[in-house]
JSON list of C-alpha atoms in Angstrom, two decimals:
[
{"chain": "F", "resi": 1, "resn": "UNK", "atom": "CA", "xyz": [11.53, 89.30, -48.74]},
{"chain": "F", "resi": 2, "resn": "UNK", "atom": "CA", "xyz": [12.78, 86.70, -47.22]},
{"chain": "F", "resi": 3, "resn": "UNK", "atom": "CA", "xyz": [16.54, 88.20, -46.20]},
{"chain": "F", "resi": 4, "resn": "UNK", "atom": "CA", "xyz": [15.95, 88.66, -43.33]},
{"chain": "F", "resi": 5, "resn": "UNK", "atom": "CA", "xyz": [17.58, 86.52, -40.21]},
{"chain": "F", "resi": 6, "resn": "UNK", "atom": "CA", "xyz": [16.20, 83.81, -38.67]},
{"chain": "F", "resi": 7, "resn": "UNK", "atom": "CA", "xyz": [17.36, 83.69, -35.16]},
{"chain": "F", "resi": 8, "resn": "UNK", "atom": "CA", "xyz": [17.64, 81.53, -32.10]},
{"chain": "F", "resi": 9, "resn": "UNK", "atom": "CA", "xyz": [19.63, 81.41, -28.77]},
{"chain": "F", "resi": 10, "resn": "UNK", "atom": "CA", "xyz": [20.57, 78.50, -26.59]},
{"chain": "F", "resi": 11, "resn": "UNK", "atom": "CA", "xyz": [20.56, 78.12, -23.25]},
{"chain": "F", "resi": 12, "resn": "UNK", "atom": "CA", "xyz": [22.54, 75.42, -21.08]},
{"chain": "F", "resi": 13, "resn": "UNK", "atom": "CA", "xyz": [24.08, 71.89, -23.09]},
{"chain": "F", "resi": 14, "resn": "UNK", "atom": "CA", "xyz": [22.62, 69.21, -20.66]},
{"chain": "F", "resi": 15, "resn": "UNK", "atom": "CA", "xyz": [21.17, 65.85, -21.81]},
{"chain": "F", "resi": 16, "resn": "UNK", "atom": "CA", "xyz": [18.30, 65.31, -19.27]},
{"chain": "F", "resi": 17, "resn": "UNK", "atom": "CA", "xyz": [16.04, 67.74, -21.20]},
{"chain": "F", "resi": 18, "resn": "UNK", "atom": "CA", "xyz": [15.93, 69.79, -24.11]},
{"chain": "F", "resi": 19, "resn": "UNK", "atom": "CA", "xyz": [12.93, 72.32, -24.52]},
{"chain": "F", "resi": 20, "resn": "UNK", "atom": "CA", "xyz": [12.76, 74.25, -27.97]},
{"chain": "F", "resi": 21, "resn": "UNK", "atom": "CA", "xyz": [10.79, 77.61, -27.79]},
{"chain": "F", "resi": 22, "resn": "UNK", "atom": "CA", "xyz": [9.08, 78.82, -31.03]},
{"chain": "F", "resi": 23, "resn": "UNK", "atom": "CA", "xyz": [7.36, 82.42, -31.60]},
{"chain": "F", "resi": 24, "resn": "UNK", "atom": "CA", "xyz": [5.43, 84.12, -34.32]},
{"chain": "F", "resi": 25, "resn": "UNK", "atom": "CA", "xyz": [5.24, 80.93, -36.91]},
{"chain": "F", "resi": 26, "resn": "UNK", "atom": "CA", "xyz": [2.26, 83.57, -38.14]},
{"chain": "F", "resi": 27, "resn": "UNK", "atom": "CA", "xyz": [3.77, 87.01, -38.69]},
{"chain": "F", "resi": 28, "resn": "UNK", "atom": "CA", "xyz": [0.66, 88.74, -36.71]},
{"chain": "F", "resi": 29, "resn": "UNK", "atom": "CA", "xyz": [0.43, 86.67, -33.74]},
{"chain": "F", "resi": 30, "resn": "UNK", "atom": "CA", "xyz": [2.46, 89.81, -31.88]},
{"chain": "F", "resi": 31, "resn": "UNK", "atom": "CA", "xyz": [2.58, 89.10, -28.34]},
{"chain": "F", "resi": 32, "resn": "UNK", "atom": "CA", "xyz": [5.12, 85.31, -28.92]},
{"chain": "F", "resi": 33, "resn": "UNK", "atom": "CA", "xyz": [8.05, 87.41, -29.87]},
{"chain": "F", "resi": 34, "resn": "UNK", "atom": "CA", "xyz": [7.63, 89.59, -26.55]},
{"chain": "F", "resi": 35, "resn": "UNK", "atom": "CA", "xyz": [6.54, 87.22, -24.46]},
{"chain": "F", "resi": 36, "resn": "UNK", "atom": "CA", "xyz": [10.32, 84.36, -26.11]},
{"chain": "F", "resi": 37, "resn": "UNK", "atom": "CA", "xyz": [12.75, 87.87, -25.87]},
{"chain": "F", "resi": 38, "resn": "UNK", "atom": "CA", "xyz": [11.57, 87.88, -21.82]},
{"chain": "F", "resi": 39, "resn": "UNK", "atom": "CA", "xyz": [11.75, 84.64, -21.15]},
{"chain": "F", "resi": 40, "resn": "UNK", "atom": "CA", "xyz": [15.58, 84.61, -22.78]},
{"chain": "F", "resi": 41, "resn": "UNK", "atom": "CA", "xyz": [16.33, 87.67, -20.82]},
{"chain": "F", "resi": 42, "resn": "UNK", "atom": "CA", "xyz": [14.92, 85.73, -17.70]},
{"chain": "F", "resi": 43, "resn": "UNK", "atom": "CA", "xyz": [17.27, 82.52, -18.38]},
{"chain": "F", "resi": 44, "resn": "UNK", "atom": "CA", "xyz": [20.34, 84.43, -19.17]},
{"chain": "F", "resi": 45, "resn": "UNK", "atom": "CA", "xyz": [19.88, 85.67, -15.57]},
{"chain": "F", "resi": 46, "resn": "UNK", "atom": "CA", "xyz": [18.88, 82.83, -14.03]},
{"chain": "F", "resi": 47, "resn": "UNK", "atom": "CA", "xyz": [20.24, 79.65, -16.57]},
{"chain": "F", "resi": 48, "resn": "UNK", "atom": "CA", "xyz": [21.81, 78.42, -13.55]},
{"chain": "F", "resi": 49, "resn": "UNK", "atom": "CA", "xyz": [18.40, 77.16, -11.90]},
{"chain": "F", "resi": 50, "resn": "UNK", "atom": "CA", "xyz": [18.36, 74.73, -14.96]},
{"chain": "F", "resi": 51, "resn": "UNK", "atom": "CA", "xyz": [21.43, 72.56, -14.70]},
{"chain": "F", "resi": 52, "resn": "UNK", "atom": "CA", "xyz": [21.25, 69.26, -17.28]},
{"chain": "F", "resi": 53, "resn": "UNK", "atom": "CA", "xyz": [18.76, 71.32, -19.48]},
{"chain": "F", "resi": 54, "resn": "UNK", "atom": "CA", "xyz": [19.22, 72.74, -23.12]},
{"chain": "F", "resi": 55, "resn": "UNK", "atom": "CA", "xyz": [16.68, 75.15, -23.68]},
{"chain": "F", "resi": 56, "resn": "UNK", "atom": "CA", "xyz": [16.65, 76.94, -27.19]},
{"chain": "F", "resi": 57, "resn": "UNK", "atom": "CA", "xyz": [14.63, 80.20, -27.84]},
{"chain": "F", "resi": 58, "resn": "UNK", "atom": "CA", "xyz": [13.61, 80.99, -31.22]},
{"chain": "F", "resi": 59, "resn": "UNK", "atom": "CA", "xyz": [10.73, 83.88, -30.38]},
{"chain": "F", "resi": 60, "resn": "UNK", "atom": "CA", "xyz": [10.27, 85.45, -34.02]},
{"chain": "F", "resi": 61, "resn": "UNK", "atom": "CA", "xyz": [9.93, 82.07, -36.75]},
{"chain": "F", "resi": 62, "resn": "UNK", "atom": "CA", "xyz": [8.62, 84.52, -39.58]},
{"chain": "F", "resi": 63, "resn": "UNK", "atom": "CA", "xyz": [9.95, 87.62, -39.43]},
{"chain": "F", "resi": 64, "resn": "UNK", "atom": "CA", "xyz": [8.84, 88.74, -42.96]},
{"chain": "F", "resi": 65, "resn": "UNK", "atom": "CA", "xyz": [4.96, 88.77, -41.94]},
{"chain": "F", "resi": 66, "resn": "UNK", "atom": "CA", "xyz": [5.67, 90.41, -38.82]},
{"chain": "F", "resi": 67, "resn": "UNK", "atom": "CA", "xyz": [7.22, 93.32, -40.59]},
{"chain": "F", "resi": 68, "resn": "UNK", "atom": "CA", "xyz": [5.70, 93.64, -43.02]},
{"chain": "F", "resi": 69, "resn": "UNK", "atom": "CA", "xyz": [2.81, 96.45, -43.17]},
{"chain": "F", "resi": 70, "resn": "UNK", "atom": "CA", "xyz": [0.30, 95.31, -42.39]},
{"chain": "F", "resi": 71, "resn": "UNK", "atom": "CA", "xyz": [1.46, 92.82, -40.95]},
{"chain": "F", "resi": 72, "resn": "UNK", "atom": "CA", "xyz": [0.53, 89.17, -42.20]},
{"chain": "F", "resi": 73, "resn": "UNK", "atom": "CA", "xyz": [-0.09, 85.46, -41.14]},
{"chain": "F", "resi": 74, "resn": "UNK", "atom": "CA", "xyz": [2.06, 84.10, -44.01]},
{"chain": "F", "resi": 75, "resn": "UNK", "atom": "CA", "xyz": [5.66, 84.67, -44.95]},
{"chain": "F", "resi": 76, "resn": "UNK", "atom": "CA", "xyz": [6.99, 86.72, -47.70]},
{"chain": "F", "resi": 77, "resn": "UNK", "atom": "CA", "xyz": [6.15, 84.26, -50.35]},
{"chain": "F", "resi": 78, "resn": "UNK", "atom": "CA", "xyz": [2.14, 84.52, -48.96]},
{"chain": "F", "resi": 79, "resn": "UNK", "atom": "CA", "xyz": [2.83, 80.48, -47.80]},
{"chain": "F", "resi": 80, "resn": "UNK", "atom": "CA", "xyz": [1.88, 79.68, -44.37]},
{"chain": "F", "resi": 81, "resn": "UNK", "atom": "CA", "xyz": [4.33, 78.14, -42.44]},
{"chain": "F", "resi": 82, "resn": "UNK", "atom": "CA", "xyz": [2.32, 75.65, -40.48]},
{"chain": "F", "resi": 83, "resn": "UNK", "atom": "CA", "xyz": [0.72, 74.03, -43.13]},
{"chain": "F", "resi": 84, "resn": "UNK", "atom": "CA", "xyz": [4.46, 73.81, -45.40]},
{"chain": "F", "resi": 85, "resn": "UNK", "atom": "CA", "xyz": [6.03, 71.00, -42.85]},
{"chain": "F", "resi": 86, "resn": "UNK", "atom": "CA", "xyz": [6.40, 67.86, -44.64]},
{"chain": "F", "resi": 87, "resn": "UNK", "atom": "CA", "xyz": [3.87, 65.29, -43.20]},
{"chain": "F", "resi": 88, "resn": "UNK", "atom": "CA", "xyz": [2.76, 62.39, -44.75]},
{"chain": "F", "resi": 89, "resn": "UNK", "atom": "CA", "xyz": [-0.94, 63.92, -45.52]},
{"chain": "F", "resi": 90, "resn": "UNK", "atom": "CA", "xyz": [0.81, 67.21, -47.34]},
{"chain": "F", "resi": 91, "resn": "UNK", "atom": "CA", "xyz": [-1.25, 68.40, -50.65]},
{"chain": "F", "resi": 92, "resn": "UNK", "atom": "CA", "xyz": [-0.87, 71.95, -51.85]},
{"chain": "F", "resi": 93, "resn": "UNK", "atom": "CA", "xyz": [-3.55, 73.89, -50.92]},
{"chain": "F", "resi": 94, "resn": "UNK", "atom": "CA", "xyz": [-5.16, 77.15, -52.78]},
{"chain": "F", "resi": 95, "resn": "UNK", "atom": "CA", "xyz": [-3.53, 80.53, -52.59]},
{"chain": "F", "resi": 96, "resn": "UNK", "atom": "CA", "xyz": [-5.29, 81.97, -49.26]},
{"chain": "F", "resi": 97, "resn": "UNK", "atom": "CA", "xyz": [-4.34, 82.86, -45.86]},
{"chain": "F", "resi": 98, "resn": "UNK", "atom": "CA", "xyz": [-3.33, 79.02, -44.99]},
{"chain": "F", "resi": 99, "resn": "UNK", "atom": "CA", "xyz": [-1.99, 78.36, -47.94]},
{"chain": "F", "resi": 100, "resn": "UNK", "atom": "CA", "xyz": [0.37, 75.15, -48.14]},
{"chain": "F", "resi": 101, "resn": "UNK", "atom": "CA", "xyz": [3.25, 76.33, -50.00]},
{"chain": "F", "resi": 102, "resn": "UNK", "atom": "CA", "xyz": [4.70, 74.99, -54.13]},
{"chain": "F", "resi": 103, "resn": "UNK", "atom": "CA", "xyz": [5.78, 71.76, -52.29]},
{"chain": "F", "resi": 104, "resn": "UNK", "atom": "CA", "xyz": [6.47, 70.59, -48.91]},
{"chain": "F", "resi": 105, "resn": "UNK", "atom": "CA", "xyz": [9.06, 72.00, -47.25]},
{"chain": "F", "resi": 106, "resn": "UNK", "atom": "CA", "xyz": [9.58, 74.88, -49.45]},
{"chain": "F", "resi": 107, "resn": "UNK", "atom": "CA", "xyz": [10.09, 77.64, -47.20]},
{"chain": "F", "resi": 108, "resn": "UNK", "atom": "CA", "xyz": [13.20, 78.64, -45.07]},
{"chain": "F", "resi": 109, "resn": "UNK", "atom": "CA", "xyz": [10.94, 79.24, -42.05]},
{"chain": "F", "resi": 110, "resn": "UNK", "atom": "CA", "xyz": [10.20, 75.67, -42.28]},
{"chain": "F", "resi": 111, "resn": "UNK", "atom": "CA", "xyz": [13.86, 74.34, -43.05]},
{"chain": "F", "resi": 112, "resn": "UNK", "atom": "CA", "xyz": [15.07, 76.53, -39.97]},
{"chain": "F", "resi": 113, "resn": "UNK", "atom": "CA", "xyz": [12.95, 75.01, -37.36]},
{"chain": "F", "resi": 114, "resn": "UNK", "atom": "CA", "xyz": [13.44, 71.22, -38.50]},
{"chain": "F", "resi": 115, "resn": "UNK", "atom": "CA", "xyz": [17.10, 71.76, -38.44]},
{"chain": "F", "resi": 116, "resn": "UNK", "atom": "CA", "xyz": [16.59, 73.38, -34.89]},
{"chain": "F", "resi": 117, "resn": "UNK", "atom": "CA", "xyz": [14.90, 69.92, -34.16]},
{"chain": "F", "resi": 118, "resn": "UNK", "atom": "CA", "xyz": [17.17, 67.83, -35.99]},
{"chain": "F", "resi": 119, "resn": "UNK", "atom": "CA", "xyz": [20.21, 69.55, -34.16]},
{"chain": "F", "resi": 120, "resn": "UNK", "atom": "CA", "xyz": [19.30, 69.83, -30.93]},
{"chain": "F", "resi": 121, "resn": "UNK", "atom": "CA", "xyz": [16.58, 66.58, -30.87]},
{"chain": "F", "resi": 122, "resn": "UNK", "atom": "CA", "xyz": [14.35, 68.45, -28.54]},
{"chain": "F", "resi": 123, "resn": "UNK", "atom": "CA", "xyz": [12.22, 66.66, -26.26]},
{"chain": "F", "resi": 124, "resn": "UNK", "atom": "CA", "xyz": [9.63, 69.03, -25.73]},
{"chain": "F", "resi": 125, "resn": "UNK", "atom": "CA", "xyz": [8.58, 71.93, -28.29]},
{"chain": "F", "resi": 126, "resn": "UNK", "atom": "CA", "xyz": [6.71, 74.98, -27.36]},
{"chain": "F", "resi": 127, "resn": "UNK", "atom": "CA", "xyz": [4.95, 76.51, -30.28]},
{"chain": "F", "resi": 128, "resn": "UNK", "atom": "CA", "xyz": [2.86, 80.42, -29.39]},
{"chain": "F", "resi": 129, "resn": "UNK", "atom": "CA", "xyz": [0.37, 81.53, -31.20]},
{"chain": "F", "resi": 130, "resn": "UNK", "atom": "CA", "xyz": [-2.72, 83.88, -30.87]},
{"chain": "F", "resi": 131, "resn": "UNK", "atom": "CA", "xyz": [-5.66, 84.61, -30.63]},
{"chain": "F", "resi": 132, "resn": "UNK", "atom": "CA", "xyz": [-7.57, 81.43, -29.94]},
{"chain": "F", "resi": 133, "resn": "UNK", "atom": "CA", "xyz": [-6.72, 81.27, -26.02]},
{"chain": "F", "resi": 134, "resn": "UNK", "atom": "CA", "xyz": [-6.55, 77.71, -25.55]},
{"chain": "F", "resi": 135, "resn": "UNK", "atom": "CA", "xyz": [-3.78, 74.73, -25.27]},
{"chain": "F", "resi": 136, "resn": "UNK", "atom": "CA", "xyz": [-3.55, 71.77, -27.69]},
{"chain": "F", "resi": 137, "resn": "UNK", "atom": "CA", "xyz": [-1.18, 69.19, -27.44]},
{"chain": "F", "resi": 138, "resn": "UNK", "atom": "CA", "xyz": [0.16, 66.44, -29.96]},
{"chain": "F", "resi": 139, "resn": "UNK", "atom": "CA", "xyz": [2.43, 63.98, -29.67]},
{"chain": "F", "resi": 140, "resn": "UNK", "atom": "CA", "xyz": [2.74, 60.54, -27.39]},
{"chain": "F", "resi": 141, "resn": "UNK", "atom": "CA", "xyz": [0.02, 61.01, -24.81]},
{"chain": "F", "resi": 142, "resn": "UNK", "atom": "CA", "xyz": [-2.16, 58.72, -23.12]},
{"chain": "F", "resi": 143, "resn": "UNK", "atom": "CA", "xyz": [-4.42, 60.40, -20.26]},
{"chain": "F", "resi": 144, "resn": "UNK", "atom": "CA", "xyz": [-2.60, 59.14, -17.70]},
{"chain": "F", "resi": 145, "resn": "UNK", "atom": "CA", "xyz": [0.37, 60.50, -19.33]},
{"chain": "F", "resi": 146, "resn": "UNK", "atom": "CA", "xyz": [2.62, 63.30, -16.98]},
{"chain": "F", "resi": 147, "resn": "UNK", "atom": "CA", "xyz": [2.56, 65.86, -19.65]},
{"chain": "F", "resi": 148, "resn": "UNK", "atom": "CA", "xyz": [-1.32, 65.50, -20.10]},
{"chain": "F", "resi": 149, "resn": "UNK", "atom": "CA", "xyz": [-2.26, 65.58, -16.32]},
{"chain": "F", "resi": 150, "resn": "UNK", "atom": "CA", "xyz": [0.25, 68.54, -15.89]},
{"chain": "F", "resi": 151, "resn": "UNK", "atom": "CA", "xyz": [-1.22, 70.28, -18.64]},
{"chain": "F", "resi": 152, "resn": "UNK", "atom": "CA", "xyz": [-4.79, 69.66, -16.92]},
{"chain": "F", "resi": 153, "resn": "UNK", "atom": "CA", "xyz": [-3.39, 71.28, -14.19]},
{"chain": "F", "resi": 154, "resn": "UNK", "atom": "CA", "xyz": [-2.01, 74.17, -15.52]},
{"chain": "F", "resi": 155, "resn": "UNK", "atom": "CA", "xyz": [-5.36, 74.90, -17.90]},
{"chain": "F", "resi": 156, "resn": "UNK", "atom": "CA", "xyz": [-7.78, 75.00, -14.52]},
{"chain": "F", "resi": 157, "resn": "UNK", "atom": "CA", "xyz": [-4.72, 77.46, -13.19]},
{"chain": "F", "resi": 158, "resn": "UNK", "atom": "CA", "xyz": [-4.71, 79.60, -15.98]},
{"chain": "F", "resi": 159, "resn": "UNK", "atom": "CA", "xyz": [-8.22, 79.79, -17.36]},
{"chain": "F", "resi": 160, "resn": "UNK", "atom": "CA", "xyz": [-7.22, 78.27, -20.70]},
{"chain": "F", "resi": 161, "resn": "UNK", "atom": "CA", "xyz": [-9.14, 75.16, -22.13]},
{"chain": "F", "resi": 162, "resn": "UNK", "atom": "CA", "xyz": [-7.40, 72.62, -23.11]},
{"chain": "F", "resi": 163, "resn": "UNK", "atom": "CA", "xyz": [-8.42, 71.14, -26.09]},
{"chain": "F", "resi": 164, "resn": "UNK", "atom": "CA", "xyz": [-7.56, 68.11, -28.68]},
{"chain": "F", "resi": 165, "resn": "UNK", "atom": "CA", "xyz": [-8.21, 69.79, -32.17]},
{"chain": "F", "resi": 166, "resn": "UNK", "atom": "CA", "xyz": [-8.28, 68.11, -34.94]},
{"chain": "F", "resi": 167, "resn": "UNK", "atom": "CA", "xyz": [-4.43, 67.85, -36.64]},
{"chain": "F", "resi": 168, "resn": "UNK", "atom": "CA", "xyz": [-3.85, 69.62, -40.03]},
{"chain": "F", "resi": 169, "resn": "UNK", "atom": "CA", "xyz": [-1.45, 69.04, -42.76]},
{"chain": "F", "resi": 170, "resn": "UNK", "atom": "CA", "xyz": [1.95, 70.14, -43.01]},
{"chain": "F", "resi": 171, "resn": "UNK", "atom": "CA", "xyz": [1.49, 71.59, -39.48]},
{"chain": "F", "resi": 172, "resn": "UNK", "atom": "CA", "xyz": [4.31, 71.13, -36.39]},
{"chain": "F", "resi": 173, "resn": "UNK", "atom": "CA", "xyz": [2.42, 69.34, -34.45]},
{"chain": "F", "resi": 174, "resn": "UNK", "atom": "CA", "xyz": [1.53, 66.70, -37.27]},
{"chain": "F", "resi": 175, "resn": "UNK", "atom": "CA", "xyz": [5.28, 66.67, -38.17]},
{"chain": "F", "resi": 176, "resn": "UNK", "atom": "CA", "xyz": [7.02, 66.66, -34.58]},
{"chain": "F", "resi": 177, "resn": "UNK", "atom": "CA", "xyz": [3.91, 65.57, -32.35]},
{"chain": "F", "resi": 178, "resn": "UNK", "atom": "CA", "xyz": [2.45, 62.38, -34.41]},
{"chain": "F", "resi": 179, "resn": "UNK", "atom": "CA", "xyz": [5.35, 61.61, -36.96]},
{"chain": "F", "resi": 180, "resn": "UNK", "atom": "CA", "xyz": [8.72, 61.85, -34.70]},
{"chain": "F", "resi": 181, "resn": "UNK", "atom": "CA", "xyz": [6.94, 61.53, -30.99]},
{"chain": "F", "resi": 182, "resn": "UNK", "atom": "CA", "xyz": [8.14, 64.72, -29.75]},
{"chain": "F", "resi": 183, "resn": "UNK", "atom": "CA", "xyz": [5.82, 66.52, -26.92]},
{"chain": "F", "resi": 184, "resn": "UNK", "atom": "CA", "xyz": [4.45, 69.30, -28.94]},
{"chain": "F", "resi": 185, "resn": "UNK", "atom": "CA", "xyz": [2.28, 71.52, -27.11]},
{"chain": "F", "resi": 186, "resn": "UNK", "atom": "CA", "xyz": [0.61, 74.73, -28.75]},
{"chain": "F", "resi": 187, "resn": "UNK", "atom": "CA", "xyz": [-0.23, 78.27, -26.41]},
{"chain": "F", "resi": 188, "resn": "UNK", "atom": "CA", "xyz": [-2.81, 80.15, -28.13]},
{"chain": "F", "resi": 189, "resn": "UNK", "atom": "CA", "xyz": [-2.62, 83.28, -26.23]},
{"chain": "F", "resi": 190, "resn": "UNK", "atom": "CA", "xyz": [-6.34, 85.01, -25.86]},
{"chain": "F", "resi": 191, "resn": "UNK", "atom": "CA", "xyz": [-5.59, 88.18, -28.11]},
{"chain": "F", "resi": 192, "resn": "UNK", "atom": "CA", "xyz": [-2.46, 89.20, -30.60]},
{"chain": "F", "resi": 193, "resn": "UNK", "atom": "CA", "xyz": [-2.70, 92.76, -28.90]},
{"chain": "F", "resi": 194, "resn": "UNK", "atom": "CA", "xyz": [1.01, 93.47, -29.05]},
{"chain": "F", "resi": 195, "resn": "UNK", "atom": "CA", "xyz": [0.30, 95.44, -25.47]},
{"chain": "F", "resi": 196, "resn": "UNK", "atom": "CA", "xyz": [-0.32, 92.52, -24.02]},
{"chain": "F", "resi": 197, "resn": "UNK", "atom": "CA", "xyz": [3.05, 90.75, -23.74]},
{"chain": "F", "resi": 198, "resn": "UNK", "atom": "CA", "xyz": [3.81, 91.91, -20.32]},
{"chain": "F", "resi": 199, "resn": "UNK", "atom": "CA", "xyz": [0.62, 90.71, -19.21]},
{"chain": "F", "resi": 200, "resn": "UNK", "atom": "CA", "xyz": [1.26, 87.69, -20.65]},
{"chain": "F", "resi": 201, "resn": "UNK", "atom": "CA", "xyz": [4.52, 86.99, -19.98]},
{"chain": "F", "resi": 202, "resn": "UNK", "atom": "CA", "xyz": [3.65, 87.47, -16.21]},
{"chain": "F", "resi": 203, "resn": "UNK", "atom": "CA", "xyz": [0.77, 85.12, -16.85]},
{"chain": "F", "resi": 204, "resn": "UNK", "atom": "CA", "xyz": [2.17, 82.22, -18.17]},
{"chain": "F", "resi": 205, "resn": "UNK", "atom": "CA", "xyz": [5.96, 82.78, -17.02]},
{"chain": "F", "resi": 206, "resn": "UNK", "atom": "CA", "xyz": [5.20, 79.87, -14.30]},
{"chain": "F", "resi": 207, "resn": "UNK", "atom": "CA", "xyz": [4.20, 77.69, -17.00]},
{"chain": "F", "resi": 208, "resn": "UNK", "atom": "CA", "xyz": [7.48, 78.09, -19.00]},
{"chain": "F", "resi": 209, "resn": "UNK", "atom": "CA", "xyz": [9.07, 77.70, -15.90]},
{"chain": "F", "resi": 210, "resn": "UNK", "atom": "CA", "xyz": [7.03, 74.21, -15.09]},
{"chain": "F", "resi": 211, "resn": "UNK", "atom": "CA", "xyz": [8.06, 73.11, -18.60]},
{"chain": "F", "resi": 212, "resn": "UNK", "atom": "CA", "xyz": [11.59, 73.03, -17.81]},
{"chain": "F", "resi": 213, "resn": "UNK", "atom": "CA", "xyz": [11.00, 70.78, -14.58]},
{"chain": "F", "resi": 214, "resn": "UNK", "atom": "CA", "xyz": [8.85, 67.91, -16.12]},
{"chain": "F", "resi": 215, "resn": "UNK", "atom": "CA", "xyz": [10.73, 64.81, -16.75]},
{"chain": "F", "resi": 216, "resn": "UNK", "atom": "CA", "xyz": [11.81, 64.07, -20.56]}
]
């Protein structure tokens, strides 16, 4: 456990906007690793559409509970990496599916994808999960905010709710949406049926797309 690579490709090195693309955080979520590998194969085709963008892919976060048999929600160490992030409400948390990890920041799942965000100061991250089929959104936001209007839009397009849920410890968008004031918007795709991530990709495709036209 926990030997395996952590992985990430970058697209474009423009200042206007920098998007940062994050898969399978929970190692059986299956269809945000699918869904990240298309849209990089889409972009290295097609990178040129995006000129003054960096756009960095990371589509499989924890890829110890996604290979592992079966596979599970936490990493090899049984901590799950969206509670580990170290936010100011942190407290360790008992030994279950959500558990909070020895201290804050403990795991190299959660190391990897600060650095990403330290490195590349993203202006815009894109977390997907599964199965809750829904958007939720942290970070600086008023209603009348672009980012919260578009993403009104796009929920009545794609049958999605969009929803404000409540923010949880040591979670990414606690960390990068209410401590640093990054846009931090969560997919929760409707199923984690790994035979849906052609369906998916086709479904929300136009929204990654959108994503990487909205002003920083």
């Amino acid at each position: 456990h926990g030997r395996r690579p952590l992985i990430f490709t970058t697209f474009g090195n423009g200042s206007g906007q920098v998007v940062l693309f994050l898969g399978a955080v929970h190692g059986d979520e299956n269809p945000a690793v699918y869904l990240l590998f298309r849209l990089a194969q889409f972009l290295r085709n097609n990178h040129q559409q995006y000129p003054n963008k960096t756009i960095i892919i990371a589509p499989l976060v924890n890829p110890d509970g996604f290979l592992s048999r079966p596979q599970q929600r936490t990493n090899g160490r049984g901590v799950d990496i969206n509670r580990n992030f170290p936010t100011k409400d942190w407290k360790r948390s008992k030994k279950d599916r959500y558990y909070s990890g020895f201290n804050a920041n403990s795991e190299n799942e959660t190391k990897f994808q600060i650095a990403l965000i330290n490195r590349f100061k993203p202006s815009h991250i894109i977390s997907i999960h599964s199965p809750l089929g829904c958007y939720d959104y942290d970070g600086p936001s008023s209603d009348f905010d672009t980012i919260v209007m578009w993403m009104k839009r796009v929920s009545s397009e794609n049958g999605l709710p969009f929803r404000r849920y409540k923010v949880f410890p040591g979670s990414l968008g606690n960390y990068a949406g209410n401590q640093r004031k990054i846009h931090t918007l969560t997919l929760e795709l409707p199923s984690s049926d790994p035979r849906k991530g052609s369906e998916y990709f086709d479904q929300f495709k136009g929204m990654f797309l959108d994503i990487l036209t909205l002003n920083p």
